[in-house]
Amino acid sequence: MLSLIQLNKNYGKTQVLCDVSFELFSGEILGFIGPNGAGKSTTMKCIAGLEHYQSGSIHIMGYNLAKRRNEALAHIGLCIESPGLYPQLTGLEHLKYFGRLRKLPKSRIDEMIEFSKLGKDIYRATATYSMGMKQRLALALALLTKPDLLLLDEPTNGLDPSAVFTLREELKELRRQGVAILYSSHQLDELERICDRTIFIRDGRLIDTKDMEQVHFRSYSFYLPEKEAALASIRLAFPDLYAAIKEDEAIELRLPSDDSFARIIKHLTRQGFSITSIHENAIGLEERYASFYKR
């Protein structure tokens, strides 16, 4: 559905994207993660045709964006940064206006009115809308044409918990329908609930990509008297496992499976180490983020 190949983007002499390459597939939600200024919004703007890039290529549904711009962009819906709305128009006028531009039936406008959950506020000028209301209308506009590819940049900004839950369920339904979704957010717990895969970006470069099963692993703290000797023994026997002594003097082990846990216990016991206690730690997207961006 989407393919970026060695995308490079400069602002003057400053390079803001460097060889960014990734793919997004039908029926997949891809979490796009990084701190402010990392290049997330710029990447999305390049995909949406809102920014020019110096080199590389973008393909949407097989169409080269640089060569077949109209065909490529016809498959996109987007909500990037703050909603761009006409303040003097009502929510309904927005939906009708863009519906007419794309020659959509009235039934689709009605569906998006319902999706927006704006109720009677759909008849008010958007200048009077709260941030959450603007965001709900912008999402309805992004989905108006039933896009194959959806670009979302901080879509939960200003939404109350009920609206966030509704959005999550709507995105899951779109995924079931085969829509590909690129989802950028600082709300890591929300990304963790919904994404199939994540990519991390820092200083304009992709630094990691993981399936969500790889993001989640089990971390255990092993407490035992001879921790330095035990750590050396573990590293020698299991060189591929993460093992380190924590601030509380426990050995932290990050294990991919229950089988690995059992093998560690057996190894330490056979080597004559006495384990006093074991605690399981919570590890997920937030901890992985911290490991990438901690300075």
PDB file of C-alpha atoms in Angstrom:
ATOM      1  CA  MET A   1       0.000   0.000   0.000  1.00  0.00           C
ATOM      2  CA  LEU A   2       2.889   2.353   0.809  1.00  0.00           C
ATOM      3  CA  SER A   3       6.589   2.099   0.077  1.00  0.00           C
ATOM      4  CA  LEU A   4       9.302   4.631   0.908  1.00  0.00           C
ATOM      5  CA  ILE A   5      12.751   4.027  -0.558  1.00  0.00           C
ATOM      6  CA  GLN A   6      15.742   6.025   0.717  1.00  0.00           C
ATOM      7  CA  LEU A   7      13.790   9.242   1.201  1.00  0.00           C
ATOM      8  CA  ASN A   8      15.961  12.327   1.790  1.00  0.00           C
ATOM      9  CA  LYS A   9      14.667  15.766   2.684  1.00  0.00           C
ATOM     10  CA  ASN A  10      16.530  19.015   3.378  1.00  0.00           C
ATOM     11  CA  TYR A  11      15.479  22.392   4.737  1.00  0.00           C
ATOM     12  CA  GLY A  12      18.208  24.584   3.297  1.00  0.00           C
ATOM     13  CA  LYS A  13      21.503  23.062   4.409  1.00  0.00           C
ATOM     14  CA  THR A  14      19.886  21.029   7.183  1.00  0.00           C
ATOM     15  CA  GLN A  15      19.037  17.412   6.369  1.00  0.00           C
ATOM     16  CA  VAL A  16      15.846  16.433   8.193  1.00  0.00           C
ATOM     17  CA  LEU A  17      15.251  12.993   6.606  1.00  0.00           C
ATOM     18  CA  CYS A  18      18.099  10.635   5.763  1.00  0.00           C
ATOM     19  CA  ASP A  19      17.523   7.459   3.715  1.00  0.00           C
ATOM     20  CA  VAL A  20      14.119   6.752   5.284  1.00  0.00           C
ATOM     21  CA  SER A  21      12.809   3.433   3.949  1.00  0.00           C
ATOM     22  CA  PHE A  22       9.825   1.369   5.092  1.00  0.00           C
ATOM     23  CA  GLU A  23       6.697  -0.374   3.812  1.00  0.00           C
ATOM     24  CA  LEU A  24       3.108  -0.428   5.009  1.00  0.00           C
ATOM     25  CA  PHE A  25       0.757  -3.243   4.083  1.00  0.00           C
ATOM     26  CA  SER A  26      -2.987  -3.696   3.659  1.00  0.00           C
ATOM     27  CA  GLY A  27      -4.822  -4.203   6.937  1.00  0.00           C
ATOM     28  CA  GLU A  28      -1.884  -3.045   9.054  1.00  0.00           C
ATOM     29  CA  ILE A  29      -1.523  -0.270  11.631  1.00  0.00           C
ATOM     30  CA  LEU A  30       2.063   0.951  11.782  1.00  0.00           C
ATOM     31  CA  GLY A  31       3.097   3.045  14.783  1.00  0.00           C
ATOM     32  CA  PHE A  32       5.489   5.870  13.875  1.00  0.00           C
ATOM     33  CA  ILE A  33       7.426   6.837  17.000  1.00  0.00           C
ATOM     34  CA  GLY A  34       9.972   9.487  17.892  1.00  0.00           C
ATOM     35  CA  PRO A  35      10.489  12.710  19.861  1.00  0.00           C
ATOM     36  CA  ASN A  36       9.507  16.153  18.608  1.00  0.00           C
ATOM     37  CA  GLY A  37      11.666  17.155  15.651  1.00  0.00           C
ATOM     38  CA  ALA A  38      12.615  13.581  14.773  1.00  0.00           C
ATOM     39  CA  GLY A  39      11.013  13.760  11.306  1.00  0.00           C
ATOM     40  CA  LYS A  40       7.630  12.072  11.757  1.00  0.00           C
ATOM     41  CA  SER A  41       5.415  14.910  10.520  1.00  0.00           C
ATOM     42  CA  THR A  42       7.847  15.770   7.719  1.00  0.00           C
ATOM     43  CA  THR A  43       7.760  12.168   6.502  1.00  0.00           C
ATOM     44  CA  MET A  44       3.957  12.202   6.523  1.00  0.00           C
ATOM     45  CA  LYS A  45       3.849  15.518   4.672  1.00  0.00           C
ATOM     46  CA  CYS A  46       6.137  14.094   1.988  1.00  0.00           C
ATOM     47  CA  ILE A  47       3.832  11.079   1.609  1.00  0.00           C
ATOM     48  CA  ALA A  48       0.821  13.393   1.372  1.00  0.00           C
ATOM     49  CA  GLY A  49       2.460  15.544  -1.298  1.00  0.00           C
ATOM     50  CA  LEU A  50       2.621  18.561   1.020  1.00  0.00           C
ATOM     51  CA  GLU A  51       6.417  18.696   1.082  1.00  0.00           C
ATOM     52  CA  HIS A  52       8.992  18.168  -1.658  1.00  0.00           C
ATOM     53  CA  TYR A  53      11.878  15.780  -1.063  1.00  0.00           C
ATOM     54  CA  GLN A  54      15.344  15.868  -2.584  1.00  0.00           C
ATOM     55  CA  SER A  55      15.812  12.199  -3.433  1.00  0.00           C
ATOM     56  CA  GLY A  56      14.326   8.764  -2.983  1.00  0.00           C
ATOM     57  CA  SER A  57      10.857   7.578  -3.966  1.00  0.00           C
ATOM     58  CA  ILE A  58       7.354   7.154  -2.562  1.00  0.00           C
ATOM     59  CA  HIS A  59       4.893   4.648  -4.004  1.00  0.00           C
ATOM     60  CA  ILE A  60       1.225   4.592  -2.983  1.00  0.00           C
ATOM     61  CA  MET A  61      -0.853   1.665  -4.230  1.00  0.00           C
ATOM     62  CA  GLY A  62       1.914   1.098  -6.773  1.00  0.00           C
ATOM     63  CA  TYR A  63       1.846   4.679  -8.100  1.00  0.00           C
ATOM     64  CA  ASN A  64       5.059   6.699  -7.997  1.00  0.00           C
ATOM     65  CA  LEU A  65       4.093   9.909  -6.202  1.00  0.00           C
ATOM     66  CA  ALA A  66       6.560  12.035  -8.184  1.00  0.00           C
ATOM     67  CA  LYS A  67       5.352  10.749 -11.561  1.00  0.00           C
ATOM     68  CA  ARG A  68       1.663   9.990 -10.990  1.00  0.00           C
ATOM     69  CA  ARG A  69       0.737  12.364  -8.222  1.00  0.00           C
ATOM     70  CA  ASN A  70      -3.039  12.520  -8.743  1.00  0.00           C
ATOM     71  CA  GLU A  71      -3.462   8.732  -8.942  1.00  0.00           C
ATOM     72  CA  ALA A  72      -1.331   8.221  -5.842  1.00  0.00           C
ATOM     73  CA  LEU A  73      -2.986  10.873  -3.690  1.00  0.00           C
ATOM     74  CA  ALA A  74      -6.493   9.696  -4.637  1.00  0.00           C
ATOM     75  CA  HIS A  75      -5.976   6.765  -2.232  1.00  0.00           C
ATOM     76  CA  ILE A  76      -4.992   8.826   0.817  1.00  0.00           C
ATOM     77  CA  GLY A  77      -6.872  10.202   3.798  1.00  0.00           C
ATOM     78  CA  LEU A  78      -4.928  12.265   6.300  1.00  0.00           C
ATOM     79  CA  CYS A  79      -5.054  14.154   9.550  1.00  0.00           C
ATOM     80  CA  ILE A  80      -1.653  15.768  10.133  1.00  0.00           C
ATOM     81  CA  GLU A  81      -0.824  18.144  12.992  1.00  0.00           C
ATOM     82  CA  SER A  82      -3.596  20.623  13.914  1.00  0.00           C
ATOM     83  CA  PRO A  83      -6.855  20.321  11.929  1.00  0.00           C
ATOM     84  CA  GLY A  84      -6.960  22.726   8.976  1.00  0.00           C
ATOM     85  CA  LEU A  85     -10.565  23.931   8.922  1.00  0.00           C
ATOM     86  CA  TYR A  86     -12.395  26.955   7.516  1.00  0.00           C
ATOM     87  CA  PRO A  87     -13.447  28.846  10.671  1.00  0.00           C
ATOM     88  CA  GLN A  88     -16.522  30.458   9.071  1.00  0.00           C
ATOM     89  CA  LEU A  89     -17.960  27.141   7.828  1.00  0.00           C
ATOM     90  CA  THR A  90     -19.968  24.704   9.925  1.00  0.00           C
ATOM     91  CA  GLY A  91     -18.939  21.106  10.366  1.00  0.00           C
ATOM     92  CA  LEU A  92     -21.715  20.034   8.008  1.00  0.00           C
ATOM     93  CA  GLU A  93     -20.625  22.539   5.365  1.00  0.00           C
ATOM     94  CA  HIS A  94     -17.113  21.083   5.505  1.00  0.00           C
ATOM     95  CA  LEU A  95     -18.392  17.572   4.888  1.00  0.00           C
ATOM     96  CA  LYS A  96     -20.736  18.678   2.092  1.00  0.00           C
ATOM     97  CA  TYR A  97     -18.052  20.802   0.413  1.00  0.00           C
ATOM     98  CA  PHE A  98     -15.448  18.041   0.285  1.00  0.00           C
ATOM     99  CA  GLY A  99     -18.120  15.497  -0.568  1.00  0.00           C
ATOM    100  CA  ARG A 100     -19.081  17.522  -3.641  1.00  0.00           C
ATOM    101  CA  LEU A 101     -15.425  17.883  -4.665  1.00  0.00           C
ATOM    102  CA  ARG A 102     -15.082  14.090  -4.658  1.00  0.00           C
ATOM    103  CA  LYS A 103     -18.582  13.475  -6.065  1.00  0.00           C
ATOM    104  CA  LEU A 104     -19.635  11.382  -3.066  1.00  0.00           C
ATOM    105  CA  PRO A 105     -23.234  10.333  -2.378  1.00  0.00           C
ATOM    106  CA  LYS A 106     -25.252  11.970   0.400  1.00  0.00           C
ATOM    107  CA  SER A 107     -25.302   8.647   2.243  1.00  0.00           C
ATOM    108  CA  ARG A 108     -21.541   8.893   2.766  1.00  0.00           C
ATOM    109  CA  ILE A 109     -21.903  12.405   4.187  1.00  0.00           C
ATOM    110  CA  ASP A 110     -24.533  11.069   6.593  1.00  0.00           C
ATOM    111  CA  GLU A 111     -22.204   8.243   7.651  1.00  0.00           C
ATOM    112  CA  MET A 112     -19.445  10.711   8.496  1.00  0.00           C
ATOM    113  CA  ILE A 113     -21.855  12.978  10.393  1.00  0.00           C
ATOM    114  CA  GLU A 114     -22.650   9.964  12.553  1.00  0.00           C
ATOM    115  CA  PHE A 115     -18.965   9.036  12.833  1.00  0.00           C
ATOM    116  CA  SER A 116     -18.021  12.535  14.029  1.00  0.00           C
ATOM    117  CA  LYS A 117     -20.307  12.248  17.081  1.00  0.00           C
ATOM    118  CA  LEU A 118     -20.751  16.044  16.933  1.00  0.00           C
ATOM    119  CA  GLY A 119     -24.530  15.937  17.248  1.00  0.00           C
ATOM    120  CA  LYS A 120     -26.115  19.385  16.955  1.00  0.00           C
ATOM    121  CA  ASP A 121     -22.652  20.970  16.942  1.00  0.00           C
ATOM    122  CA  ILE A 122     -22.286  19.850  13.321  1.00  0.00           C
ATOM    123  CA  TYR A 123     -24.384  22.948  12.466  1.00  0.00           C
ATOM    124  CA  ARG A 124     -22.036  25.385  14.275  1.00  0.00           C
ATOM    125  CA  ALA A 125     -19.118  27.288  12.735  1.00  0.00           C
ATOM    126  CA  THR A 126     -15.852  25.506  13.429  1.00  0.00           C
ATOM    127  CA  ALA A 127     -14.412  28.745  14.889  1.00  0.00           C
ATOM    128  CA  THR A 128     -16.488  27.913  17.980  1.00  0.00           C
ATOM    129  CA  TYR A 129     -15.260  24.304  18.233  1.00  0.00           C
ATOM    130  CA  SER A 130     -13.062  22.948  20.997  1.00  0.00           C
ATOM    131  CA  MET A 131      -9.843  21.156  20.024  1.00  0.00           C
ATOM    132  CA  GLY A 132     -11.512  17.779  20.510  1.00  0.00           C
ATOM    133  CA  MET A 133     -14.447  18.741  18.287  1.00  0.00           C
ATOM    134  CA  LYS A 134     -12.096  19.975  15.558  1.00  0.00           C
ATOM    135  CA  GLN A 135     -10.178  16.722  15.773  1.00  0.00           C
ATOM    136  CA  ARG A 136     -13.330  14.618  15.399  1.00  0.00           C
ATOM    137  CA  LEU A 137     -14.400  16.609  12.334  1.00  0.00           C
ATOM    138  CA  ALA A 138     -10.903  16.352  10.823  1.00  0.00           C
ATOM    139  CA  LEU A 139     -10.983  12.572  11.264  1.00  0.00           C
ATOM    140  CA  ALA A 140     -14.391  12.408   9.578  1.00  0.00           C
ATOM    141  CA  LEU A 141     -12.995  14.420   6.646  1.00  0.00           C
ATOM    142  CA  ALA A 142      -9.953  12.134   6.455  1.00  0.00           C
ATOM    143  CA  LEU A 143     -12.206   9.077   6.168  1.00  0.00           C
ATOM    144  CA  LEU A 144     -14.764  10.689   3.862  1.00  0.00           C
ATOM    145  CA  THR A 145     -13.468   9.073   0.656  1.00  0.00           C
ATOM    146  CA  LYS A 146     -12.908   5.596   2.182  1.00  0.00           C
ATOM    147  CA  PRO A 147      -9.135   5.842   1.681  1.00  0.00           C
ATOM    148  CA  ASP A 148      -6.881   2.819   1.212  1.00  0.00           C
ATOM    149  CA  LEU A 149      -4.109   4.577   3.139  1.00  0.00           C
ATOM    150  CA  LEU A 150      -4.734   6.689   6.236  1.00  0.00           C
ATOM    151  CA  LEU A 151      -2.101   9.034   7.714  1.00  0.00           C
ATOM    152  CA  LEU A 152      -2.752  10.051  11.320  1.00  0.00           C
ATOM    153  CA  ASP A 153      -0.493  12.433  13.241  1.00  0.00           C
ATOM    154  CA  GLU A 154      -1.501  12.748  16.927  1.00  0.00           C
ATOM    155  CA  PRO A 155      -5.177  11.974  16.170  1.00  0.00           C
ATOM    156  CA  THR A 156      -6.156  11.745  19.854  1.00  0.00           C
ATOM    157  CA  ASN A 157      -5.131  15.337  20.698  1.00  0.00           C
ATOM    158  CA  GLY A 158      -8.002  16.992  22.531  1.00  0.00           C
ATOM    159  CA  LEU A 159     -10.176  13.873  22.595  1.00  0.00           C
ATOM    160  CA  ASP A 160     -11.799  12.768  25.833  1.00  0.00           C
ATOM    161  CA  PRO A 161     -11.386   9.120  26.973  1.00  0.00           C
ATOM    162  CA  SER A 162     -14.700   8.078  25.431  1.00  0.00           C
ATOM    163  CA  ALA A 163     -13.742   9.563  22.053  1.00  0.00           C
ATOM    164  CA  VAL A 164     -10.308   7.908  22.208  1.00  0.00           C
ATOM    165  CA  PHE A 165     -11.959   4.539  22.797  1.00  0.00           C
ATOM    166  CA  THR A 166     -14.364   5.120  19.899  1.00  0.00           C
ATOM    167  CA  LEU A 167     -11.497   6.109  17.600  1.00  0.00           C
ATOM    168  CA  ARG A 168      -9.552   2.988  18.574  1.00  0.00           C
ATOM    169  CA  GLU A 169     -12.478   0.737  17.695  1.00  0.00           C
ATOM    170  CA  GLU A 170     -13.057   2.568  14.399  1.00  0.00           C
ATOM    171  CA  LEU A 171      -9.402   2.139  13.428  1.00  0.00           C
ATOM    172  CA  LYS A 172      -9.551  -1.568  14.243  1.00  0.00           C
ATOM    173  CA  GLU A 173     -12.593  -1.877  11.991  1.00  0.00           C
ATOM    174  CA  LEU A 174     -10.777  -0.029   9.192  1.00  0.00           C
ATOM    175  CA  ARG A 175      -7.881  -2.446   9.611  1.00  0.00           C
ATOM    176  CA  ARG A 176     -10.275  -5.372   9.232  1.00  0.00           C
ATOM    177  CA  GLN A 177     -11.495  -3.761   6.003  1.00  0.00           C
ATOM    178  CA  GLY A 178      -7.934  -3.721   4.639  1.00  0.00           C
ATOM    179  CA  VAL A 179      -7.061  -0.048   5.206  1.00  0.00           C
ATOM    180  CA  ALA A 180      -3.362   0.624   5.839  1.00  0.00           C
ATOM    181  CA  ILE A 181      -2.785   3.129   8.659  1.00  0.00           C
ATOM    182  CA  LEU A 182       0.361   5.077   9.514  1.00  0.00           C
ATOM    183  CA  TYR A 183      -0.201   6.298  13.076  1.00  0.00           C
ATOM    184  CA  SER A 184       2.121   8.780  14.786  1.00  0.00           C
ATOM    185  CA  SER A 185       1.579   9.611  18.434  1.00  0.00           C
ATOM    186  CA  HIS A 186       3.346  10.384  21.703  1.00  0.00           C
ATOM    187  CA  GLN A 187       0.653   8.362  23.497  1.00  0.00           C
ATOM    188  CA  LEU A 188       2.671   5.151  23.675  1.00  0.00           C
ATOM    189  CA  ASP A 189       0.052   3.250  25.652  1.00  0.00           C
ATOM    190  CA  GLU A 190      -2.466   3.929  22.880  1.00  0.00           C
ATOM    191  CA  LEU A 191      -0.038   2.779  20.174  1.00  0.00           C
ATOM    192  CA  GLU A 192       0.647  -0.335  22.210  1.00  0.00           C
ATOM    193  CA  ARG A 193      -3.052  -1.198  22.230  1.00  0.00           C
ATOM    194  CA  ILE A 194      -3.641  -0.852  18.503  1.00  0.00           C
ATOM    195  CA  CYS A 195      -0.489  -1.189  16.381  1.00  0.00           C
ATOM    196  CA  ASP A 196       0.708  -4.298  14.579  1.00  0.00           C
ATOM    197  CA  ARG A 197       4.219  -2.959  14.096  1.00  0.00           C
ATOM    198  CA  THR A 198       6.316   0.027  15.117  1.00  0.00           C
ATOM    199  CA  ILE A 199       9.097   2.068  13.547  1.00  0.00           C
ATOM    200  CA  PHE A 200      11.318   4.413  15.542  1.00  0.00           C
ATOM    201  CA  ILE A 201      12.906   7.544  14.101  1.00  0.00           C
ATOM    202  CA  ARG A 202      15.575   9.825  15.555  1.00  0.00           C
ATOM    203  CA  ASP A 203      17.218  12.842  13.910  1.00  0.00           C
ATOM    204  CA  GLY A 204      15.626  11.947  10.575  1.00  0.00           C
ATOM    205  CA  ARG A 205      16.900   8.357  10.534  1.00  0.00           C
ATOM    206  CA  LEU A 206      14.989   5.152  11.199  1.00  0.00           C
ATOM    207  CA  ILE A 207      16.670   3.380  14.097  1.00  0.00           C
ATOM    208  CA  ASP A 208      14.467   0.338  14.679  1.00  0.00           C
ATOM    209  CA  THR A 209      11.406  -1.537  13.444  1.00  0.00           C
ATOM    210  CA  LYS A 210       9.587  -4.222  15.403  1.00  0.00           C
ATOM    211  CA  ASP A 211       6.450  -6.340  15.313  1.00  0.00           C
ATOM    212  CA  MET A 212       4.462  -5.793  18.491  1.00  0.00           C
ATOM    213  CA  GLU A 213       5.248  -9.370  19.592  1.00  0.00           C
ATOM    214  CA  GLN A 214       8.925  -8.363  19.554  1.00  0.00           C
ATOM    215  CA  VAL A 215       8.242  -5.181  21.514  1.00  0.00           C
ATOM    216  CA  HIS A 216       6.736  -7.175  24.354  1.00  0.00           C
ATOM    217  CA  PHE A 217       9.171  -9.404  26.189  1.00  0.00           C
ATOM    218  CA  ARG A 218       9.423 -10.568  29.768  1.00  0.00           C
ATOM    219  CA  SER A 219      11.863  -8.951  32.146  1.00  0.00           C
ATOM    220  CA  TYR A 220      12.809 -10.570  35.447  1.00  0.00           C
ATOM    221  CA  SER A 221      14.880  -9.405  38.398  1.00  0.00           C
ATOM    222  CA  PHE A 222      16.928 -12.220  39.950  1.00  0.00           C
ATOM    223  CA  TYR A 223      18.177 -11.627  43.481  1.00  0.00           C
ATOM    224  CA  LEU A 224      21.095 -13.755  44.651  1.00  0.00           C
ATOM    225  CA  PRO A 225      24.228 -13.222  46.779  1.00  0.00           C
ATOM    226  CA  GLU A 226      26.920 -13.815  44.138  1.00  0.00           C
ATOM    227  CA  LYS A 227      25.458 -11.546  41.480  1.00  0.00           C
ATOM    228  CA  GLU A 228      28.698 -10.684  39.621  1.00  0.00           C
ATOM    229  CA  ALA A 229      29.707 -14.337  39.253  1.00  0.00           C
ATOM    230  CA  ALA A 230      26.145 -15.314  38.324  1.00  0.00           C
ATOM    231  CA  LEU A 231      25.992 -12.556  35.693  1.00  0.00           C
ATOM    232  CA  ALA A 232      29.260 -13.725  34.128  1.00  0.00           C
ATOM    233  CA  SER A 233      27.991 -17.309  34.045  1.00  0.00           C
ATOM    234  CA  ILE A 234      24.680 -16.287  32.428  1.00  0.00           C
ATOM    235  CA  ARG A 235      26.410 -14.199  29.759  1.00  0.00           C
ATOM    236  CA  LEU A 236      28.750 -17.060  28.920  1.00  0.00           C
ATOM    237  CA  ALA A 237      25.947 -19.641  28.657  1.00  0.00           C
ATOM    238  CA  PHE A 238      23.337 -17.352  27.037  1.00  0.00           C
ATOM    239  CA  PRO A 239      25.214 -14.734  24.968  1.00  0.00           C
ATOM    240  CA  ASP A 240      22.090 -13.610  23.061  1.00  0.00           C
ATOM    241  CA  LEU A 241      20.109 -12.645  26.166  1.00  0.00           C
ATOM    242  CA  TYR A 242      20.091  -9.182  27.735  1.00  0.00           C
ATOM    243  CA  ALA A 243      21.561  -9.459  31.238  1.00  0.00           C
ATOM    244  CA  ALA A 244      22.715  -6.627  33.515  1.00  0.00           C
ATOM    245  CA  ILE A 245      22.935  -5.677  37.180  1.00  0.00           C
ATOM    246  CA  LYS A 246      20.313  -3.067  38.110  1.00  0.00           C
ATOM    247  CA  GLU A 247      20.517  -0.212  40.615  1.00  0.00           C
ATOM    248  CA  ASP A 248      18.787  -2.377  43.240  1.00  0.00           C
ATOM    249  CA  GLU A 249      21.608  -4.962  42.847  1.00  0.00           C
ATOM    250  CA  ALA A 250      19.372  -7.508  41.104  1.00  0.00           C
ATOM    251  CA  ILE A 251      20.285  -9.148  37.802  1.00  0.00           C
ATOM    252  CA  GLU A 252      17.802  -8.094  35.123  1.00  0.00           C
ATOM    253  CA  LEU A 253      17.150 -10.699  32.436  1.00  0.00           C
ATOM    254  CA  ARG A 254      14.955 -10.071  29.388  1.00  0.00           C
ATOM    255  CA  LEU A 255      13.571 -13.374  28.216  1.00  0.00           C
ATOM    256  CA  PRO A 256      11.591 -14.141  25.047  1.00  0.00           C
ATOM    257  CA  SER A 257       9.756 -17.222  26.353  1.00  0.00           C
ATOM    258  CA  ASP A 258       8.814 -19.389  29.342  1.00  0.00           C
ATOM    259  CA  ASP A 259      11.285 -21.956  28.049  1.00  0.00           C
ATOM    260  CA  SER A 260      14.120 -19.432  28.387  1.00  0.00           C
ATOM    261  CA  PHE A 261      13.042 -18.729  31.970  1.00  0.00           C
ATOM    262  CA  ALA A 262      13.159 -22.432  32.828  1.00  0.00           C
ATOM    263  CA  ARG A 263      16.592 -22.842  31.240  1.00  0.00           C
ATOM    264  CA  ILE A 264      17.991 -19.909  33.223  1.00  0.00           C
ATOM    265  CA  ILE A 265      16.715 -21.362  36.506  1.00  0.00           C
ATOM    266  CA  LYS A 266      18.177 -24.776  35.659  1.00  0.00           C
ATOM    267  CA  HIS A 267      21.528 -23.267  34.676  1.00  0.00           C
ATOM    268  CA  LEU A 268      21.901 -21.197  37.853  1.00  0.00           C
ATOM    269  CA  THR A 269      20.912 -24.135  40.029  1.00  0.00           C
ATOM    270  CA  ARG A 270      23.409 -26.475  38.342  1.00  0.00           C
ATOM    271  CA  GLN A 271      26.160 -23.880  38.743  1.00  0.00           C
ATOM    272  CA  GLY A 272      25.522 -23.789  42.490  1.00  0.00           C
ATOM    273  CA  PHE A 273      24.011 -20.293  42.714  1.00  0.00           C
ATOM    274  CA  SER A 274      21.378 -19.710  45.379  1.00  0.00           C
ATOM    275  CA  ILE A 275      18.411 -17.623  44.162  1.00  0.00           C
ATOM    276  CA  THR A 276      16.730 -15.734  46.983  1.00  0.00           C
ATOM    277  CA  SER A 277      13.858 -14.237  44.975  1.00  0.00           C
ATOM    278  CA  ILE A 278      12.626 -13.456  41.438  1.00  0.00           C
ATOM    279  CA  HIS A 279      10.381 -10.530  40.445  1.00  0.00           C
ATOM    280  CA  GLU A 280       8.693 -10.031  37.063  1.00  0.00           C
ATOM    281  CA  ASN A 281       8.970  -6.511  35.596  1.00  0.00           C
ATOM    282  CA  ALA A 282       6.552  -4.795  33.199  1.00  0.00           C
ATOM    283  CA  ILE A 283       8.212  -4.196  29.820  1.00  0.00           C
ATOM    284  CA  GLY A 284       6.573  -2.698  26.765  1.00  0.00           C
ATOM    285  CA  LEU A 285       6.668   0.134  24.270  1.00  0.00           C
ATOM    286  CA  GLU A 286       7.428   2.837  26.840  1.00  0.00           C
ATOM    287  CA  GLU A 287      10.543   1.013  28.083  1.00  0.00           C
ATOM    288  CA  ARG A 288      11.746   0.405  24.526  1.00  0.00           C
ATOM    289  CA  TYR A 289      11.220   4.093  23.736  1.00  0.00           C
ATOM    290  CA  ALA A 290      13.273   5.064  26.780  1.00  0.00           C
ATOM    291  CA  SER A 291      16.115   2.776  25.709  1.00  0.00           C
ATOM    292  CA  PHE A 292      16.277   4.477  22.293  1.00  0.00           C
ATOM    293  CA  TYR A 293      15.916   8.122  23.288  1.00  0.00           C
ATOM    294  CA  LYS A 294      17.522   8.374  26.722  1.00  0.00           C
ATOM    295  CA  ARG A 295      20.440  10.792  26.448  1.00  0.00           C
TER     296      ARG A 295
END
